[in-house]
Short mmCIF file of N, CA and C and ligand atoms in Angstrom, two decimals:
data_model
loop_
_atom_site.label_atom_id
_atom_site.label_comp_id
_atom_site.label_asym_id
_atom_site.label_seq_id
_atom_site.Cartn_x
_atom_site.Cartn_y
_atom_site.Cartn_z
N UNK A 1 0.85 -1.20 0.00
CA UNK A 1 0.00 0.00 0.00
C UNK A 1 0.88 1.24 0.00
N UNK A 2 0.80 1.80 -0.93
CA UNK A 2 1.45 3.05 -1.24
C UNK A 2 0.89 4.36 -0.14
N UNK A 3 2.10 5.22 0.70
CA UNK A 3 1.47 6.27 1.36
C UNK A 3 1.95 7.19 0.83
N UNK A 4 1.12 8.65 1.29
CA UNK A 4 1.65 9.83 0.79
C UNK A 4 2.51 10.64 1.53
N UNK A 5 3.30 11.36 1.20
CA UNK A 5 4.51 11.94 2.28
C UNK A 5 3.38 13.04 3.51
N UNK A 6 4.22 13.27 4.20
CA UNK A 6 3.75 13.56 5.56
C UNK A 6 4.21 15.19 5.29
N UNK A 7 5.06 15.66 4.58
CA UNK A 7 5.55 16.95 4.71
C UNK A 7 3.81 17.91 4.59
N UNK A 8 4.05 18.98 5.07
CA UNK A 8 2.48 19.77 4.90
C UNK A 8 2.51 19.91 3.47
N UNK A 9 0.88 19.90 3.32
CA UNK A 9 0.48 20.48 1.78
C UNK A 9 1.52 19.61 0.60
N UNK A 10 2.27 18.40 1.29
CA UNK A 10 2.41 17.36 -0.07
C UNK A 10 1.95 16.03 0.11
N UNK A 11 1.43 15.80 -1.06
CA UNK A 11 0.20 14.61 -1.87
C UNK A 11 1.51 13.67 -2.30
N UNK A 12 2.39 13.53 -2.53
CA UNK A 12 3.11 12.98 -3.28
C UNK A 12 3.62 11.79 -2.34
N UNK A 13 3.63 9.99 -3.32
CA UNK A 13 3.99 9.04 -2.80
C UNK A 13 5.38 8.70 -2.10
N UNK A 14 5.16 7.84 -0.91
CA UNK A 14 6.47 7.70 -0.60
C UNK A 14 6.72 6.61 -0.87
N UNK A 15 8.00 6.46 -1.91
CA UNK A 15 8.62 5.32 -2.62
C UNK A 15 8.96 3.97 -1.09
N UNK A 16 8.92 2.82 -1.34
CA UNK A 16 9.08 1.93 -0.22
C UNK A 16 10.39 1.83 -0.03
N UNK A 17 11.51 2.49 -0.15
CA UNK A 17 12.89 2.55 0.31
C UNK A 17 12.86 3.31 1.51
N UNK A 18 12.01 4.32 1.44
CA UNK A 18 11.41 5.68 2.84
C UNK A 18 10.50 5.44 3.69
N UNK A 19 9.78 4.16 3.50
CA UNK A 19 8.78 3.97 4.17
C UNK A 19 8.60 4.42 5.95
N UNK A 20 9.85 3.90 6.15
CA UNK A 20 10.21 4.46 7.30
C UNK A 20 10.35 5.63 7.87
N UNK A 21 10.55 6.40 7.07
CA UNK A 21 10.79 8.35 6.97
C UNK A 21 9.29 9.08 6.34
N UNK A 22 8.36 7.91 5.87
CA UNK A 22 7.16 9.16 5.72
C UNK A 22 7.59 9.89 5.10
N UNK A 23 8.17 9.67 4.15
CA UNK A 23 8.58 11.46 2.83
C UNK A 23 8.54 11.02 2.16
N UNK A 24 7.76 11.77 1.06
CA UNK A 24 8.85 11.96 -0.57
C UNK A 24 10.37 11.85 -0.94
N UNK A 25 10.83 11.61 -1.98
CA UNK A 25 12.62 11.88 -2.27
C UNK A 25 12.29 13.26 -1.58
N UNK A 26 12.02 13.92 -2.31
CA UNK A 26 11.92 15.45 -2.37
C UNK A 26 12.33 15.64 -0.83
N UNK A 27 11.05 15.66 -0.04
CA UNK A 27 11.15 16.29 1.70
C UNK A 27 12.35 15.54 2.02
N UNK A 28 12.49 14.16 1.64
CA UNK A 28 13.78 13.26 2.27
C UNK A 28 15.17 14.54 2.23
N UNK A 29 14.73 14.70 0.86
CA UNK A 29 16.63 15.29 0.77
C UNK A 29 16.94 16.35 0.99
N UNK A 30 14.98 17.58 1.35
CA UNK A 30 15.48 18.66 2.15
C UNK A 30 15.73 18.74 4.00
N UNK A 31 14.56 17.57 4.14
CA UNK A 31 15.41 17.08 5.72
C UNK A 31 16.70 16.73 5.44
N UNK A 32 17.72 16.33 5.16
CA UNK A 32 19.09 15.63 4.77
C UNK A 32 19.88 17.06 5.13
N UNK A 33 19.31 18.03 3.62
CA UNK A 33 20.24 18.86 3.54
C UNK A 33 19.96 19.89 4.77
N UNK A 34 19.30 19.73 5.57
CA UNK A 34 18.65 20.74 6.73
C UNK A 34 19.61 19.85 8.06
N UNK A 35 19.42 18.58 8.09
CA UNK A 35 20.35 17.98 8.98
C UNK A 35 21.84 18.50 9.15
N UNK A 36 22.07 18.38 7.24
CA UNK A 36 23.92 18.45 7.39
C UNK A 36 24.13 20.11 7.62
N UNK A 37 22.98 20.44 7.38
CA UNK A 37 23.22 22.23 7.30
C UNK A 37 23.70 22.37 9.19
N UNK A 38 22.68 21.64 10.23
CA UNK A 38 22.87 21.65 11.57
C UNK A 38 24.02 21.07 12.17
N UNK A 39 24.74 20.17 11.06
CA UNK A 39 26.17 19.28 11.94
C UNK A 39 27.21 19.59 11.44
N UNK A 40 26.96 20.65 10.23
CA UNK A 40 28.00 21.57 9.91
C UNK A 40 28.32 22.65 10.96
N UNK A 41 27.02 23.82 11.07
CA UNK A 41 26.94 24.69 12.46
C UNK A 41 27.45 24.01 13.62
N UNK A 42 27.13 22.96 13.86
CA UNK A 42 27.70 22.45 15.45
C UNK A 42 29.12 22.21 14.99
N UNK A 43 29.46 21.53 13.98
CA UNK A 43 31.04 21.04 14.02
C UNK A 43 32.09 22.55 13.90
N UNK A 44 31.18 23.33 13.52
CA UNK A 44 31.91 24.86 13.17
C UNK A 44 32.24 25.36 14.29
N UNK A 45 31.08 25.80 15.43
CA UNK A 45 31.08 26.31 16.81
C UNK A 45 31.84 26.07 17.47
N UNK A 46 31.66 24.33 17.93
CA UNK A 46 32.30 24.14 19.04
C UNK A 46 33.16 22.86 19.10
N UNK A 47 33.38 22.49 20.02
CA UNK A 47 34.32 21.41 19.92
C UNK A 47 33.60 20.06 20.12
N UNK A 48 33.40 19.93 19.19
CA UNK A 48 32.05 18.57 19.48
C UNK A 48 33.30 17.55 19.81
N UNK A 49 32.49 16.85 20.50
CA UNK A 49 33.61 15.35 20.88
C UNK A 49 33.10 14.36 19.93
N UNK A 50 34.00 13.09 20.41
CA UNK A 50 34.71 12.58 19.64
C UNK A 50 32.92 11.63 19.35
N UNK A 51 32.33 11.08 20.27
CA UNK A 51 31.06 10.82 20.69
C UNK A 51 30.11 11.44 19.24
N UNK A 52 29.86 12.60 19.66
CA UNK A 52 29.32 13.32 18.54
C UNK A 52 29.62 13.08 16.96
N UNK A 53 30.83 13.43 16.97
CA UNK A 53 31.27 13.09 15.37
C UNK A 53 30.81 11.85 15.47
N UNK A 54 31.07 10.78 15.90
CA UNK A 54 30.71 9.52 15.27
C UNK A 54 29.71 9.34 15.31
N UNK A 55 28.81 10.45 16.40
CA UNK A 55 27.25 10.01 15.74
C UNK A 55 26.28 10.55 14.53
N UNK A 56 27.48 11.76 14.11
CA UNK A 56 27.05 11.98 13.14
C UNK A 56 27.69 11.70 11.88
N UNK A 57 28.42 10.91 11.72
CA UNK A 57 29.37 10.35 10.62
C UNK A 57 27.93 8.88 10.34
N UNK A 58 27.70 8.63 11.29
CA UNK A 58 26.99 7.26 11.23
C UNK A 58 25.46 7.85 10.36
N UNK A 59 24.87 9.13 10.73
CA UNK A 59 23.71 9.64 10.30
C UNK A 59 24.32 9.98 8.95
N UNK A 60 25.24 10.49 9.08
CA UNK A 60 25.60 10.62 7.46
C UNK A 60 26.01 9.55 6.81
N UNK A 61 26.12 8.34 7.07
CA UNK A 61 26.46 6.95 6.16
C UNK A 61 24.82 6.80 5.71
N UNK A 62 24.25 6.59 7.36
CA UNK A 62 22.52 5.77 6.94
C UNK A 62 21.94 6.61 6.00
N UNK A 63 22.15 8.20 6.05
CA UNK A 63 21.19 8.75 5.12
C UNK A 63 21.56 8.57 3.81
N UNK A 64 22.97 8.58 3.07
CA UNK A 64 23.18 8.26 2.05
C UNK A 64 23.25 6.98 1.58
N UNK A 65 22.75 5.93 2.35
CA UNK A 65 22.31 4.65 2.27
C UNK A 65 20.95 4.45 1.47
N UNK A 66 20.15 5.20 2.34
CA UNK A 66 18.75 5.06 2.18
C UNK A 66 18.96 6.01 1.01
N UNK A 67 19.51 6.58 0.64
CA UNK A 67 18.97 7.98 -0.86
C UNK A 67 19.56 7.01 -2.11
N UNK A 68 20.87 6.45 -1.62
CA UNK A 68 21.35 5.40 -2.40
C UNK A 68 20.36 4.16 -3.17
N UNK A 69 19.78 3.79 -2.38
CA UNK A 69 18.83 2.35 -1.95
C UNK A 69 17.64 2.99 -2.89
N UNK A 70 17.44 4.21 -2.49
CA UNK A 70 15.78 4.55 -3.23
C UNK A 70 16.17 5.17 -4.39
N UNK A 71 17.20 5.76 -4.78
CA UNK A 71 17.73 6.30 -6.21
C UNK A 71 17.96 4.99 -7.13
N UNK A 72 18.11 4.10 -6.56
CA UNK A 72 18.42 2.69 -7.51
C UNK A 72 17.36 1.63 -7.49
N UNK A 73 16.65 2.24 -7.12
CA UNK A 73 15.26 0.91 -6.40
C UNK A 73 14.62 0.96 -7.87
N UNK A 74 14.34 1.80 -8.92
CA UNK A 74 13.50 1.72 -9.94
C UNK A 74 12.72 2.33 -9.22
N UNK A 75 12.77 3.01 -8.80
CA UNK A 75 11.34 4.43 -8.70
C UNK A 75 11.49 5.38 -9.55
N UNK A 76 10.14 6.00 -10.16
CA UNK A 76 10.57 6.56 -11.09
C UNK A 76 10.83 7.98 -10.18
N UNK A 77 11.76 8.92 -11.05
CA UNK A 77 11.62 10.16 -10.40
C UNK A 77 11.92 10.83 -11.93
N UNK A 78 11.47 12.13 -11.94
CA UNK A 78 12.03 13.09 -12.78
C UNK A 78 13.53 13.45 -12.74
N UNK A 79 13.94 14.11 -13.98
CA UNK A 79 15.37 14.46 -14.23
C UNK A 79 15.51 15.43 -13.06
N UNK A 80 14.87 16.73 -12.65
CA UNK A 80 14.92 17.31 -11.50
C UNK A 80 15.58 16.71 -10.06
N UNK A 81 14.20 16.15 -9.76
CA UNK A 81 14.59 14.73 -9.02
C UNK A 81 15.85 14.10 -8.78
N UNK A 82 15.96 13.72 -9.89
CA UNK A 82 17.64 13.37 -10.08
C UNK A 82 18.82 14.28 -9.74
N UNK A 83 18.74 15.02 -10.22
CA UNK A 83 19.82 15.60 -9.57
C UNK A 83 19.51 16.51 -8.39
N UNK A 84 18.21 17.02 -8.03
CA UNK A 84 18.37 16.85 -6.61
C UNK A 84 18.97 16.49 -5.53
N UNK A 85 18.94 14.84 -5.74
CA UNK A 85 19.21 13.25 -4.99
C UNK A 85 21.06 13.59 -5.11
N UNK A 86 21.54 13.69 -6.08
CA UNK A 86 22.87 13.62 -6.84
C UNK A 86 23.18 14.95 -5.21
N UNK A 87 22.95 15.92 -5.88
CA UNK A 87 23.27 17.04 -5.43
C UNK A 87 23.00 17.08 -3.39
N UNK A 88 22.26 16.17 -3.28
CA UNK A 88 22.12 15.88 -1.77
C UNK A 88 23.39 15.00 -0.82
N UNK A 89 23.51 14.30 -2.15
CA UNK A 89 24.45 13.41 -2.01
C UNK A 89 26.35 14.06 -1.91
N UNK A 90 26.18 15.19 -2.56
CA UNK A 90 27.04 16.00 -2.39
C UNK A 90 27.53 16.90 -1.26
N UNK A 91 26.20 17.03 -0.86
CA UNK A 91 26.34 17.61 0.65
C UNK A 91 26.42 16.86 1.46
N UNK A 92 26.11 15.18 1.23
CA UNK A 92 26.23 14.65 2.71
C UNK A 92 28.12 14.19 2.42
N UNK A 93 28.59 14.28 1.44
CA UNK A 93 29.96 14.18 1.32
C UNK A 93 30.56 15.27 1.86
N UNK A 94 30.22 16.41 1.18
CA UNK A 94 31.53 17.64 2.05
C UNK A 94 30.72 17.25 3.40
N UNK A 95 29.76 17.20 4.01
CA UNK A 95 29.45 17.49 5.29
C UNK A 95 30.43 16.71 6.23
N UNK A 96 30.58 14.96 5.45
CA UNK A 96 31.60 14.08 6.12
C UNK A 96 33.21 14.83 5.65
N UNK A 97 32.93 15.15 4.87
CA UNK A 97 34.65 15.49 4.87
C UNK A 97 35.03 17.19 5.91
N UNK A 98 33.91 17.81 5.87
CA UNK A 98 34.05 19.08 7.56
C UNK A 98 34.18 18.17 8.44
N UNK A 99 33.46 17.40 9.16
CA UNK A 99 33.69 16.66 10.30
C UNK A 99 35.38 15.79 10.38
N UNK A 100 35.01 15.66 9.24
CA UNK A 100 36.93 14.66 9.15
C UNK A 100 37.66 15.75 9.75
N UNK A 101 37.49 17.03 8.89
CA UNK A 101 38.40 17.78 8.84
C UNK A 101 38.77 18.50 10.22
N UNK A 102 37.62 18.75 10.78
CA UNK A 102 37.43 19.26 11.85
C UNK A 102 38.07 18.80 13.24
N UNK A 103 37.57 17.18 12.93
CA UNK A 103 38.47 16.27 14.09
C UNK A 103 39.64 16.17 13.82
N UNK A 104 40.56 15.99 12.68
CA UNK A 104 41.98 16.23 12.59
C UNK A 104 42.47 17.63 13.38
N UNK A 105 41.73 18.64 13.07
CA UNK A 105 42.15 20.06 13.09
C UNK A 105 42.03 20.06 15.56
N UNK A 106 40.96 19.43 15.78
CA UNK A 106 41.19 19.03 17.05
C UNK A 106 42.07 18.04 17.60
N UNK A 107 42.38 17.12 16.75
CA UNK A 107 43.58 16.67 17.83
C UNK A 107 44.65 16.78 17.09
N UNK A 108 44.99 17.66 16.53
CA UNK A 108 46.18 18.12 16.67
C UNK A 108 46.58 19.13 17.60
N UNK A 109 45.56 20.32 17.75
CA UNK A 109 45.45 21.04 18.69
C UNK A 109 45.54 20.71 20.21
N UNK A 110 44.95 19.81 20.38
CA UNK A 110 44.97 18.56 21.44
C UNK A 110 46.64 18.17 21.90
N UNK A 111 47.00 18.01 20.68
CA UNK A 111 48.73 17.54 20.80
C UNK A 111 49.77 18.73 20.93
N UNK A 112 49.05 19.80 20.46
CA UNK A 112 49.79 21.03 20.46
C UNK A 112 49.79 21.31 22.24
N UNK A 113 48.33 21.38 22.84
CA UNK A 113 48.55 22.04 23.88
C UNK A 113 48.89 21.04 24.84
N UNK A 114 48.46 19.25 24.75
CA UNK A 114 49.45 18.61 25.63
C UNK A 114 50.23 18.07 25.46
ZN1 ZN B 1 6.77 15.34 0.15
#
């Protein structure tokens, strides 16, 4: 049984790769890019520990799992669509490569001051 995404004011089906997330591709990959937009800001601010990064290295594997999984499932989507997904997928990459970067850039600092 096919459902419709949960985002307000959208009608549109959620492919069974999302079933679990209640969205459209669409809402999927602006929650995504709204996530990495928030673990960018935190990894920027402050000194997230080590805890943190890996819990968000892990949210950034599963989500590009699942965009992976439903971009290849044979659902149809529009060319839009498509690179949407592509382009989401881009952000959850630099987002993992700030966090890399970020935790290098802390323990070295780490080694600097002990
Ligand atoms: Zn939607």
């Amino acid at each position: 049984m096919a459902e419709n995404c949960t985002a307000k004011g959208c009608k549109l089906t959620v492919p069974a790769g999302l079933a679990a997330e209640h969205l459209c591709v669409m809402h999927f990959t602006l929650v995504i890019e709204n996530e990495c937009a928030e673990m960018r800001r935190e990894t920027a601010l402050s000194n997230t520990s080590h805890e943190r990064q890996k819990e968000f290295m892990k949210k950034i594997s599963g989500r590009g799992e699942s965009l992976v999984t439903v971009a290849t499932s044979g659902f149809s989507m529009s060319d839009e669509l498509k690179a949407r997904v592509l382009s989401t997928l881009l952000t959850l990459m630099n987002t993992r490569e700030n966090i890399d970067r970020s935790a290098m850039r802390q323990s070295a600092m780490r080694r600097f001051v002990g």
